[in-house]
PDB file of C-alpha atoms and ligand atoms in Angstrom:
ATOM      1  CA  UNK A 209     -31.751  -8.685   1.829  1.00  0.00           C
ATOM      2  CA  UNK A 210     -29.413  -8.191  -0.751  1.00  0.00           C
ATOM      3  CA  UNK A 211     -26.834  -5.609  -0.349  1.00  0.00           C
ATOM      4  CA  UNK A 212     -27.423  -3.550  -3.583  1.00  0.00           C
ATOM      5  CA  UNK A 213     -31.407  -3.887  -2.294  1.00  0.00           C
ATOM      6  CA  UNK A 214     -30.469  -2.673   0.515  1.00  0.00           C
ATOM      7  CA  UNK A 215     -28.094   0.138  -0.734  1.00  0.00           C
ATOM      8  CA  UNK A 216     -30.580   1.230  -3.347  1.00  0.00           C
ATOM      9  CA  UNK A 217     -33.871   0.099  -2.253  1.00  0.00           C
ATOM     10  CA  UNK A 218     -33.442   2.884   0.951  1.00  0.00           C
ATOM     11  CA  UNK A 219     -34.971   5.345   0.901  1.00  0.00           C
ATOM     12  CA  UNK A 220     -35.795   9.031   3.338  1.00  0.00           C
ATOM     13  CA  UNK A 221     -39.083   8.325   4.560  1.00  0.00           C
ATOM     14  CA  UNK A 222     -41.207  11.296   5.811  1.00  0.00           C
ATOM     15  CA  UNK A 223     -44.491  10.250   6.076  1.00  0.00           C
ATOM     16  CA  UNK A 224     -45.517   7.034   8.890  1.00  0.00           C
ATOM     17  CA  UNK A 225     -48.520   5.165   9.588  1.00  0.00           C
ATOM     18  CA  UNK A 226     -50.325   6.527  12.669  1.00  0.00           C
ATOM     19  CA  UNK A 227     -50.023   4.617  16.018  1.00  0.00           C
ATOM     20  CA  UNK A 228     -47.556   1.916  14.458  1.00  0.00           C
ATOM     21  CA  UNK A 229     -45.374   0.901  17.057  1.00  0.00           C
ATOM     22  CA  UNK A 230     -42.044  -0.565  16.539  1.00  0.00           C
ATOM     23  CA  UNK A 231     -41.007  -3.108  18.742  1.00  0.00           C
ATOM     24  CA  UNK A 232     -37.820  -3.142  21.423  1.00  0.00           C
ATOM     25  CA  UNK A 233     -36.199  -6.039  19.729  1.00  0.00           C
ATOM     26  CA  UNK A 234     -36.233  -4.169  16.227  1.00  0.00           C
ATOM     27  CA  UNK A 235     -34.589  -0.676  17.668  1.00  0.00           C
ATOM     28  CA  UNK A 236     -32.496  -2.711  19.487  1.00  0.00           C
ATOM     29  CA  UNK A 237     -31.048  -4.785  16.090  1.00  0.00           C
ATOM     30  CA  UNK A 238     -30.748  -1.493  13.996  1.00  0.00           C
ATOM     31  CA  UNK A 239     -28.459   0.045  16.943  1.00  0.00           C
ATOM     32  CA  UNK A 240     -26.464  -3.428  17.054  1.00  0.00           C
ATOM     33  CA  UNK A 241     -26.220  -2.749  13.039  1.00  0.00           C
ATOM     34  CA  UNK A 242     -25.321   0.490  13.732  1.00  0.00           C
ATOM     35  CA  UNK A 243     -22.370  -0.939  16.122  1.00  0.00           C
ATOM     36  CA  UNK A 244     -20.335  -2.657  13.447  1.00  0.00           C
ATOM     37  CA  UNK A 245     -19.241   0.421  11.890  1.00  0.00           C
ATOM     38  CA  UNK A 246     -15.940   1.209  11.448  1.00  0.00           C
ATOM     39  CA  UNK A 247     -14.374   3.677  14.153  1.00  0.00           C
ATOM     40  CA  UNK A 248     -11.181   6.027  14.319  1.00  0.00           C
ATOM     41  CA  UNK A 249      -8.950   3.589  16.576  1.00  0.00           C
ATOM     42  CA  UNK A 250     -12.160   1.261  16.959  1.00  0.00           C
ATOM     43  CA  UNK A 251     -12.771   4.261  20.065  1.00  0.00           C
ATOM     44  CA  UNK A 252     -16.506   3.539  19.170  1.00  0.00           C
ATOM     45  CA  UNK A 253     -17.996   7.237  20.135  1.00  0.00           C
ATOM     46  CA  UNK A 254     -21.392   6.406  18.911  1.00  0.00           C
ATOM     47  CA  UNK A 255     -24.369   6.691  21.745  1.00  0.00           C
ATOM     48  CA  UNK A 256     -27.664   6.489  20.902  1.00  0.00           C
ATOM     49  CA  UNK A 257     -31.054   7.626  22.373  1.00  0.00           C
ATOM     50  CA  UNK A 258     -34.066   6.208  21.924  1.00  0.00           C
ATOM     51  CA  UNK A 259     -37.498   8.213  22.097  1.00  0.00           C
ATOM     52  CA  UNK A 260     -40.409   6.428  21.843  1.00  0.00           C
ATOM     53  CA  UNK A 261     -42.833   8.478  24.159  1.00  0.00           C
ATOM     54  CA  UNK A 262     -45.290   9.795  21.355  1.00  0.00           C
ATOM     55  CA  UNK A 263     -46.087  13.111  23.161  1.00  0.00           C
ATOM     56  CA  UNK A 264     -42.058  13.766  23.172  1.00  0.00           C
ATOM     57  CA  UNK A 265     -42.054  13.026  20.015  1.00  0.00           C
ATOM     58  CA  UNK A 266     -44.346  15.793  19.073  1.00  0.00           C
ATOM     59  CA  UNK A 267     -43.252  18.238  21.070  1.00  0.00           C
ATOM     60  CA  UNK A 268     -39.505  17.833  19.545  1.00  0.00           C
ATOM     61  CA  UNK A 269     -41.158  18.148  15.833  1.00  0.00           C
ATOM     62  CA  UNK A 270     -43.373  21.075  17.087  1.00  0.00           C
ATOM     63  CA  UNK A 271     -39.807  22.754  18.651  1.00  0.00           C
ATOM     64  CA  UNK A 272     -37.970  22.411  15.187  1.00  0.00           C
ATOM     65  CA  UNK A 273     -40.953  23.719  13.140  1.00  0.00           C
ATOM     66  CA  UNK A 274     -41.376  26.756  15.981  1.00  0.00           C
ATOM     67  CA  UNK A 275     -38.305  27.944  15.569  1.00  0.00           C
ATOM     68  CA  UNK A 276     -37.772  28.032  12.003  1.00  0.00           C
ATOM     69  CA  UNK A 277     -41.262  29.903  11.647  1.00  0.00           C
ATOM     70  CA  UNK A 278     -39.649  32.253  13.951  1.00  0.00           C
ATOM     71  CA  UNK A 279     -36.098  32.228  12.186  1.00  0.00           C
ATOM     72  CA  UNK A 280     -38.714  33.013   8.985  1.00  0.00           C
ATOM     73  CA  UNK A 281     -40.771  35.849  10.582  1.00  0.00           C
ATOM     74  CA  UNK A 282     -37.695  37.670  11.521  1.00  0.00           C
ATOM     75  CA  UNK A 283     -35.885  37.693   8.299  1.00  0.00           C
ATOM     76  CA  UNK A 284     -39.084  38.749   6.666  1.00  0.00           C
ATOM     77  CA  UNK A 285     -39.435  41.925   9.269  1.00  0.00           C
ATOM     78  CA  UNK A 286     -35.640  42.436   8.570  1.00  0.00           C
ATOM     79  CA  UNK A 287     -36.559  42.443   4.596  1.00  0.00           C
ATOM     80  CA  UNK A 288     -35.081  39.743   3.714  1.00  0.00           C
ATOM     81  CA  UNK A 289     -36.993  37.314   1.755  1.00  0.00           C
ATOM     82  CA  UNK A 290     -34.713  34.376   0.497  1.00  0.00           C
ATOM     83  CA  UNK A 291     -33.862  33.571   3.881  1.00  0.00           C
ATOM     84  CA  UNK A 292     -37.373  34.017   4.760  1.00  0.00           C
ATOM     85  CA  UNK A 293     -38.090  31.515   2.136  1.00  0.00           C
ATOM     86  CA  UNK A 294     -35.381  29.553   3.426  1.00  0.00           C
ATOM     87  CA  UNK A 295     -36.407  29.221   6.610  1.00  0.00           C
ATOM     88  CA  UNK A 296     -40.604  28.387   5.866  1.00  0.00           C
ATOM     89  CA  UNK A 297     -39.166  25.491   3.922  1.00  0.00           C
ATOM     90  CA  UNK A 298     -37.048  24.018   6.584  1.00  0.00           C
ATOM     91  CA  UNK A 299     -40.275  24.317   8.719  1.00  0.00           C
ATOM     92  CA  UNK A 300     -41.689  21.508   6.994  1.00  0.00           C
ATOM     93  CA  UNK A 301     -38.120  19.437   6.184  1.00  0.00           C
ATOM     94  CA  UNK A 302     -37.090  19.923   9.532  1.00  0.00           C
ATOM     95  CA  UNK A 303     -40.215  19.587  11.478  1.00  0.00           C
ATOM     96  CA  UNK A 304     -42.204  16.612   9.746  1.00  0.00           C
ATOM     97  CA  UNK A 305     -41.462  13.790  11.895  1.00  0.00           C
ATOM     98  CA  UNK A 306     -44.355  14.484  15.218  1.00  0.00           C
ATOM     99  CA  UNK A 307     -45.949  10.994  13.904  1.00  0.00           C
ATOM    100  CA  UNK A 308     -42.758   9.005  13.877  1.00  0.00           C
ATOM    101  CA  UNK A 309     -42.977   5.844  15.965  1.00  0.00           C
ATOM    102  CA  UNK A 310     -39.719   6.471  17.515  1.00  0.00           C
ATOM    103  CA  UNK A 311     -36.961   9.256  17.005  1.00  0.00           C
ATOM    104  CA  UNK A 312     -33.246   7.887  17.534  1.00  0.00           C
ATOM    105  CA  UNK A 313     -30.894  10.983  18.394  1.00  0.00           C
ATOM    106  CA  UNK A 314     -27.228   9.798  17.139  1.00  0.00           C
ATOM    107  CA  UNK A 315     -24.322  11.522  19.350  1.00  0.00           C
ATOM    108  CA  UNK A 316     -21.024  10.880  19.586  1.00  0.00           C
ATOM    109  CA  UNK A 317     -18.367  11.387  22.951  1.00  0.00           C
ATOM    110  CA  UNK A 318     -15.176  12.933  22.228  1.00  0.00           C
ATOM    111  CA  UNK A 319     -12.320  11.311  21.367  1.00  0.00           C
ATOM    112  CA  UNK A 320     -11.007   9.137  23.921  1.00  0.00           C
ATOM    113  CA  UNK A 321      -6.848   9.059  23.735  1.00  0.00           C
ATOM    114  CA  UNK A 322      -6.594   8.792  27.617  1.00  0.00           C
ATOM    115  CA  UNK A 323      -4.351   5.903  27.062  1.00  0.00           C
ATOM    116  CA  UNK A 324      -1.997   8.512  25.704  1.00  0.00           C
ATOM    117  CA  UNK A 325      -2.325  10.548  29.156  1.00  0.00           C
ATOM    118  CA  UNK A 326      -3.490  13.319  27.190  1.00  0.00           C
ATOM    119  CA  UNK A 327      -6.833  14.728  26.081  1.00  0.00           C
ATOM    120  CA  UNK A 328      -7.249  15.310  22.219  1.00  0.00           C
ATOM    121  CA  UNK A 329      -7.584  19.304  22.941  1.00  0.00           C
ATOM    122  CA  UNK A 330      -4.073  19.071  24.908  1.00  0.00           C
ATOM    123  CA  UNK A 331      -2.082  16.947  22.362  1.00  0.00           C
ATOM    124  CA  UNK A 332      -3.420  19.216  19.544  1.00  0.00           C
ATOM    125  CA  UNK A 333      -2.009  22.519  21.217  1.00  0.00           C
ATOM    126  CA  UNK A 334       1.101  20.480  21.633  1.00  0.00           C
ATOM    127  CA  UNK A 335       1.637  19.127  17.874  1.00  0.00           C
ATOM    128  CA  UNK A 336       1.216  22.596  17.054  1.00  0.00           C
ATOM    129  CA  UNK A 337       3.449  24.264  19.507  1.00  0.00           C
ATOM    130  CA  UNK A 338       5.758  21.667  17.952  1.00  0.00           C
ATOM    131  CA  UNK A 339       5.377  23.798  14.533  1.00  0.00           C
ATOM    132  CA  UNK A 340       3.164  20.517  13.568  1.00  0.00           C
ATOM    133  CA  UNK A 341      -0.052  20.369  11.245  1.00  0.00           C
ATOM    134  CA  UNK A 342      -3.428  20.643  12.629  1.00  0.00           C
ATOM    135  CA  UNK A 343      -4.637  17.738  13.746  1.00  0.00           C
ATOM    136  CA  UNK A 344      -8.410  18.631  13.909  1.00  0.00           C
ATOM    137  CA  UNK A 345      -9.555  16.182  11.135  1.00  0.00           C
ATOM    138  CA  UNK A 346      -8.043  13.545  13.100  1.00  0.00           C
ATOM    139  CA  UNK A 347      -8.571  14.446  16.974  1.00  0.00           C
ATOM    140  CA  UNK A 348     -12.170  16.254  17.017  1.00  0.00           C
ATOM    141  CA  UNK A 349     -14.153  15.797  13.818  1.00  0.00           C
ATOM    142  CA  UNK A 350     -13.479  11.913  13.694  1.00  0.00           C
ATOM    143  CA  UNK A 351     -15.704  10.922  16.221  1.00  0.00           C
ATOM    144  CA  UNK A 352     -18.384  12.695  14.356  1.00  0.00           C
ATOM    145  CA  UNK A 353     -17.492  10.928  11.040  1.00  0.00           C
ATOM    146  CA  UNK A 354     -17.613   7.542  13.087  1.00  0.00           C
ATOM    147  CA  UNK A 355     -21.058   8.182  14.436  1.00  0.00           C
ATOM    148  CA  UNK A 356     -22.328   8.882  10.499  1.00  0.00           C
ATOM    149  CA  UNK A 357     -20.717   5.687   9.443  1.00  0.00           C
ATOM    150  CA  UNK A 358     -23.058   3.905  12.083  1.00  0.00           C
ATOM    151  CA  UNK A 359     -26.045   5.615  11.190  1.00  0.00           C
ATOM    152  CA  UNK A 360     -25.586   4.337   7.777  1.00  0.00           C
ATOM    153  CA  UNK A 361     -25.898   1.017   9.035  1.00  0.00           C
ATOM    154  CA  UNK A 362     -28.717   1.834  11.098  1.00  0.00           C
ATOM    155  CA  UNK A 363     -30.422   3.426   8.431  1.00  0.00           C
ATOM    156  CA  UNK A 364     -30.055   0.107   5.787  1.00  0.00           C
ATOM    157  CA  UNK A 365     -30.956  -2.049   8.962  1.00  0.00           C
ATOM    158  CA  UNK A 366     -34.130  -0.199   9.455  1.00  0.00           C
ATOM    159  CA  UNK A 367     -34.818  -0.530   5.555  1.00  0.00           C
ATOM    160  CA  UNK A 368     -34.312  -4.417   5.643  1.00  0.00           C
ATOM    161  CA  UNK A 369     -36.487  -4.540   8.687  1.00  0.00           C
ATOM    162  CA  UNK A 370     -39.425  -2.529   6.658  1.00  0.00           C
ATOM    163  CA  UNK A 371     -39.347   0.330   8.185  1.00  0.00           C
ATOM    164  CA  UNK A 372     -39.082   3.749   6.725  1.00  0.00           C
ATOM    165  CA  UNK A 373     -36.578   6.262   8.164  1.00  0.00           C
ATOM    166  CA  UNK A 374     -35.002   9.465   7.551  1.00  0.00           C
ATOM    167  CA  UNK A 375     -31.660  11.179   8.310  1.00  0.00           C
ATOM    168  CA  UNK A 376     -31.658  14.702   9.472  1.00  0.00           C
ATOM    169  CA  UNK A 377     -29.710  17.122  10.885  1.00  0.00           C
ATOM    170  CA  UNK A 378     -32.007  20.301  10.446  1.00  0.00           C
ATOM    171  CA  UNK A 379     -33.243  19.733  14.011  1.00  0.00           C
ATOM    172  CA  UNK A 380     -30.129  20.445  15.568  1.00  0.00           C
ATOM    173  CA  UNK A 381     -31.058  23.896  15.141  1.00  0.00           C
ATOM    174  CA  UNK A 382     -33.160  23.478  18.709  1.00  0.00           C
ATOM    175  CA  UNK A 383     -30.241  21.757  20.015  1.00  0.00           C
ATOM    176  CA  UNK A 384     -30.048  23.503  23.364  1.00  0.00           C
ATOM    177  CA  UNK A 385     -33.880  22.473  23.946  1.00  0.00           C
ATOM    178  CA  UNK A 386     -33.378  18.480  22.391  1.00  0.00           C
ATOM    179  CA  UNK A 387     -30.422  18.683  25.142  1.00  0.00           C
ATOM    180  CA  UNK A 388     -32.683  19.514  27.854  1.00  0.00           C
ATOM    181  CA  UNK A 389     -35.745  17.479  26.477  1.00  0.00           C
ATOM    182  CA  UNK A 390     -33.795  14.253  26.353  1.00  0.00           C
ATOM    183  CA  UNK A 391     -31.644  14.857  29.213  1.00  0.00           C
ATOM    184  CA  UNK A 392     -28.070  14.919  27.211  1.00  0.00           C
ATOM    185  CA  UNK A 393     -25.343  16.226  28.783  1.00  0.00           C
ATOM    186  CA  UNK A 394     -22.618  18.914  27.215  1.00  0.00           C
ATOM    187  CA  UNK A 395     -19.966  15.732  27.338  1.00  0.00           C
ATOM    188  CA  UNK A 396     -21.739  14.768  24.416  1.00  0.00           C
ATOM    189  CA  UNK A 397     -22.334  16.313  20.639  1.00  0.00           C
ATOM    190  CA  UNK A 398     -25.497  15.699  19.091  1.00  0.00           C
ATOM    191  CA  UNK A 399     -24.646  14.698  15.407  1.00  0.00           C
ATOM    192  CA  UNK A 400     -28.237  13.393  13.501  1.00  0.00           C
ATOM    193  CA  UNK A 401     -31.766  12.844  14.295  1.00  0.00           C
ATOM    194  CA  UNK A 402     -33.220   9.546  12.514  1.00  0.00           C
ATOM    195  CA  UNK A 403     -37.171   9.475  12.978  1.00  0.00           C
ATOM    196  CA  UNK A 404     -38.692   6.128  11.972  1.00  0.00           C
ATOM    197  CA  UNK A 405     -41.585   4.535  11.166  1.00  0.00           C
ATOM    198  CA  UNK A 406     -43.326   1.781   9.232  1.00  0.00           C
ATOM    199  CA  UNK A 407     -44.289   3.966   6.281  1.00  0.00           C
ATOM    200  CA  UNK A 408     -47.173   5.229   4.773  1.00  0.00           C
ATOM    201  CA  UNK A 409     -45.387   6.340   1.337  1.00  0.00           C
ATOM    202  CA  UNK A 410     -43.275   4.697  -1.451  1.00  0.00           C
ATOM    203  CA  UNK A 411     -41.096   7.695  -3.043  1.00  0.00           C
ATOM    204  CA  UNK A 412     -39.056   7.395  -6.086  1.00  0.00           C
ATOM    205  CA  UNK A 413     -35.869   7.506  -5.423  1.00  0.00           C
ATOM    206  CA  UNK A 414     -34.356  11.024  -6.240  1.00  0.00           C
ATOM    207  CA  UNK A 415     -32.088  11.417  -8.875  1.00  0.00           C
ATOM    208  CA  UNK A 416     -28.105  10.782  -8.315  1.00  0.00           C
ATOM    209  CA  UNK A 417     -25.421  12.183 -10.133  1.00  0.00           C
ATOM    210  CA  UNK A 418     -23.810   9.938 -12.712  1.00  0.00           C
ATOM    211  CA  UNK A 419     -20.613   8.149 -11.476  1.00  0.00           C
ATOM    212  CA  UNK A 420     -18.524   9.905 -14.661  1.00  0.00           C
ATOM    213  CA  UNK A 421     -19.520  13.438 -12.771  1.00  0.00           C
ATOM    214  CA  UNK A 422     -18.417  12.446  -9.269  1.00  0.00           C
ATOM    215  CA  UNK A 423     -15.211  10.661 -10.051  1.00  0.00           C
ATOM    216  CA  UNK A 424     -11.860  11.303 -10.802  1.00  0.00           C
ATOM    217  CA  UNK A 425      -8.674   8.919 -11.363  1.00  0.00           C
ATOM    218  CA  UNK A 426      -5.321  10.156 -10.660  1.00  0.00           C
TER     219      UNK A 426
HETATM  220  C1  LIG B 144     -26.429  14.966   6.459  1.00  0.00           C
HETATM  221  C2  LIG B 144     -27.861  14.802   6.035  1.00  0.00           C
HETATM  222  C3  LIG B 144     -28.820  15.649   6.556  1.00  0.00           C
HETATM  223  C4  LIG B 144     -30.165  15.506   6.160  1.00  0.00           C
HETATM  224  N1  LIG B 144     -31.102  16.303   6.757  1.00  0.00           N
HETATM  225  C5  LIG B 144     -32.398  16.153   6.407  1.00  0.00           C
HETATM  226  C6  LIG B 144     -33.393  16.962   7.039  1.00  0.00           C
HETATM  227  O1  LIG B 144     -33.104  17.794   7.879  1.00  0.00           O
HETATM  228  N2  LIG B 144     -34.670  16.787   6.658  1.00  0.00           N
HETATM  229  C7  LIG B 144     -35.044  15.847   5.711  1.00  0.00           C
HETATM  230  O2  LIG B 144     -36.226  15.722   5.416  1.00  0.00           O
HETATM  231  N3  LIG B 144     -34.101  15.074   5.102  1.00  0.00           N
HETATM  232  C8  LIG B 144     -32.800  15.202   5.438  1.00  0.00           C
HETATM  233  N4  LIG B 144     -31.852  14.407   4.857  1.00  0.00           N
HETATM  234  C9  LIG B 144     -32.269  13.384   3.850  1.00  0.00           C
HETATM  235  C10 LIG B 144     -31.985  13.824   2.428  1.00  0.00           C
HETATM  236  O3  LIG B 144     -32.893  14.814   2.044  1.00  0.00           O
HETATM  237  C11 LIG B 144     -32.067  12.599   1.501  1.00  0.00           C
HETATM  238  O4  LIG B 144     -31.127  11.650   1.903  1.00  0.00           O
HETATM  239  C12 LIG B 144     -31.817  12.929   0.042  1.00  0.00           C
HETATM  240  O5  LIG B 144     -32.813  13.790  -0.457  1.00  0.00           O
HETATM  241  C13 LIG B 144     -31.749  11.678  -0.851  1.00  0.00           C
HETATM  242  O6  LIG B 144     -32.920  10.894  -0.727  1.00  0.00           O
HETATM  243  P1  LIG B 144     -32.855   9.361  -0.283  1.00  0.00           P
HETATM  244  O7  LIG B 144     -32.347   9.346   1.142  1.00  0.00           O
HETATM  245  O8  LIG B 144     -34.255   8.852  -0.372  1.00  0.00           O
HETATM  246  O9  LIG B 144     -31.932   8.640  -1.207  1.00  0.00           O
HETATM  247  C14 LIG B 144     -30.522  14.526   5.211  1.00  0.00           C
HETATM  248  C15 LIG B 144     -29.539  13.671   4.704  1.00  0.00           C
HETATM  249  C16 LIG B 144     -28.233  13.802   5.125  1.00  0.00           C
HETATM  250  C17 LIG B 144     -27.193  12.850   4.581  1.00  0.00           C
END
């Protein structure tokens, strides 16, 4: 496929055909895409699991729309309606995805700078004790840039393989439940959830903000 195809042509699929399955071989080449990213230090941080069970599947979507129809009720009872609002519509954007053929959870491990003999935590306190900047950007919130970078690639894989795919992250907000659901431990942050399927809609692609708006030359 053609990159600006590719680039262009994707787009955040919510709706998949019922009872499509997608094959090992094809997960297994959009997580090999998703490899090739580039990486603070090349420390790779990106894991990936793979749910295929459909009942799983389900129950996950079910979770995410659960709890923000609870989130909803609450503000409502509490009297207040735009987060009430807010919360019934990310029932629906978060919870959509119970007929995806397969939900890939992106995480990432921490940064790895054992070969320094330190931990990142340590050698921040450190640099700063040292009257030194923080070195958050750098030391913690990398690995979770590194692990977007990858699903990128994942996500333009899965396009030139015909499937349809969306990012998400509004299903974090059952984290403590997709941790226990999937087994994932507390060593590792949960970053996006990508459900995929071979789709069953053709959106237009949503508008984008002209490049003279989102650039500046200095
Ligand atoms: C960080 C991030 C989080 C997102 N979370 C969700 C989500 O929770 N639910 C959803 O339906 N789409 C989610 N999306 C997809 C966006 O809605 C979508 O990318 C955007 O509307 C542009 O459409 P396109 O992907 O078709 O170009 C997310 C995208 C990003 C980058």
């Amino acid at each position: 496929m053609e990159l600006d195809e590719a680039i262009k042509g994707r787009r955040s699929i919510r709706k998949y055909k019922k009872g499509a399955v997608i094959p090992r071989e094809d997960l297994e080449a959009m997580i090999e895409a998703a490899t090739w990213a580039p990486s603070s230090t090349n420390v790779q941080p990106w894991r990936f699991i793979l749910v295929t069970q459909r009942e799983l599947i389900a129950q996950m979507a079910q979770a995410v729309f659960d709890r923000f129809q609870e989130l909803s009720k609450r503000a409502y009872e509490a009297g207040e309606k735009r987060v009430a609002a807010f919360c019934r519509f990310m029932r629906s954007y978060g919870g959509f995805f119970g007929e995806a053929s397969a939900v890939i959870v992106a995480c990432t491990e921490r940064y790895d700078i054992s070969r320094f003999g330190l931990d990142e935590y340590a050698l921040m306190a450190k640099v700063k004790e040292l009257g030194g900047p923080s070195l958050e950007a750098s030391l913690i919130r990398t690995v979770e840039k590194s692990v977007v970078m990858a699903v990128q690639n994942l996500l333009l894989k899965a396009h030139e393989l015909g499937y349809g795919a969306c990012v998400m992250d509004s299903p974090l907000v059952i984290e403590d439940e997709l941790r226990q659901m999937l087994d994932i431990s507390e060593e590792q942050q949960l970053v996006m959830v990508i459900p995929l399927g071979v789709p069953a809609q053709k959106p237009q692609p949503p508008e984008r903000i002209p490049v003279s708006e989102v650039r500046r030359y200095v």
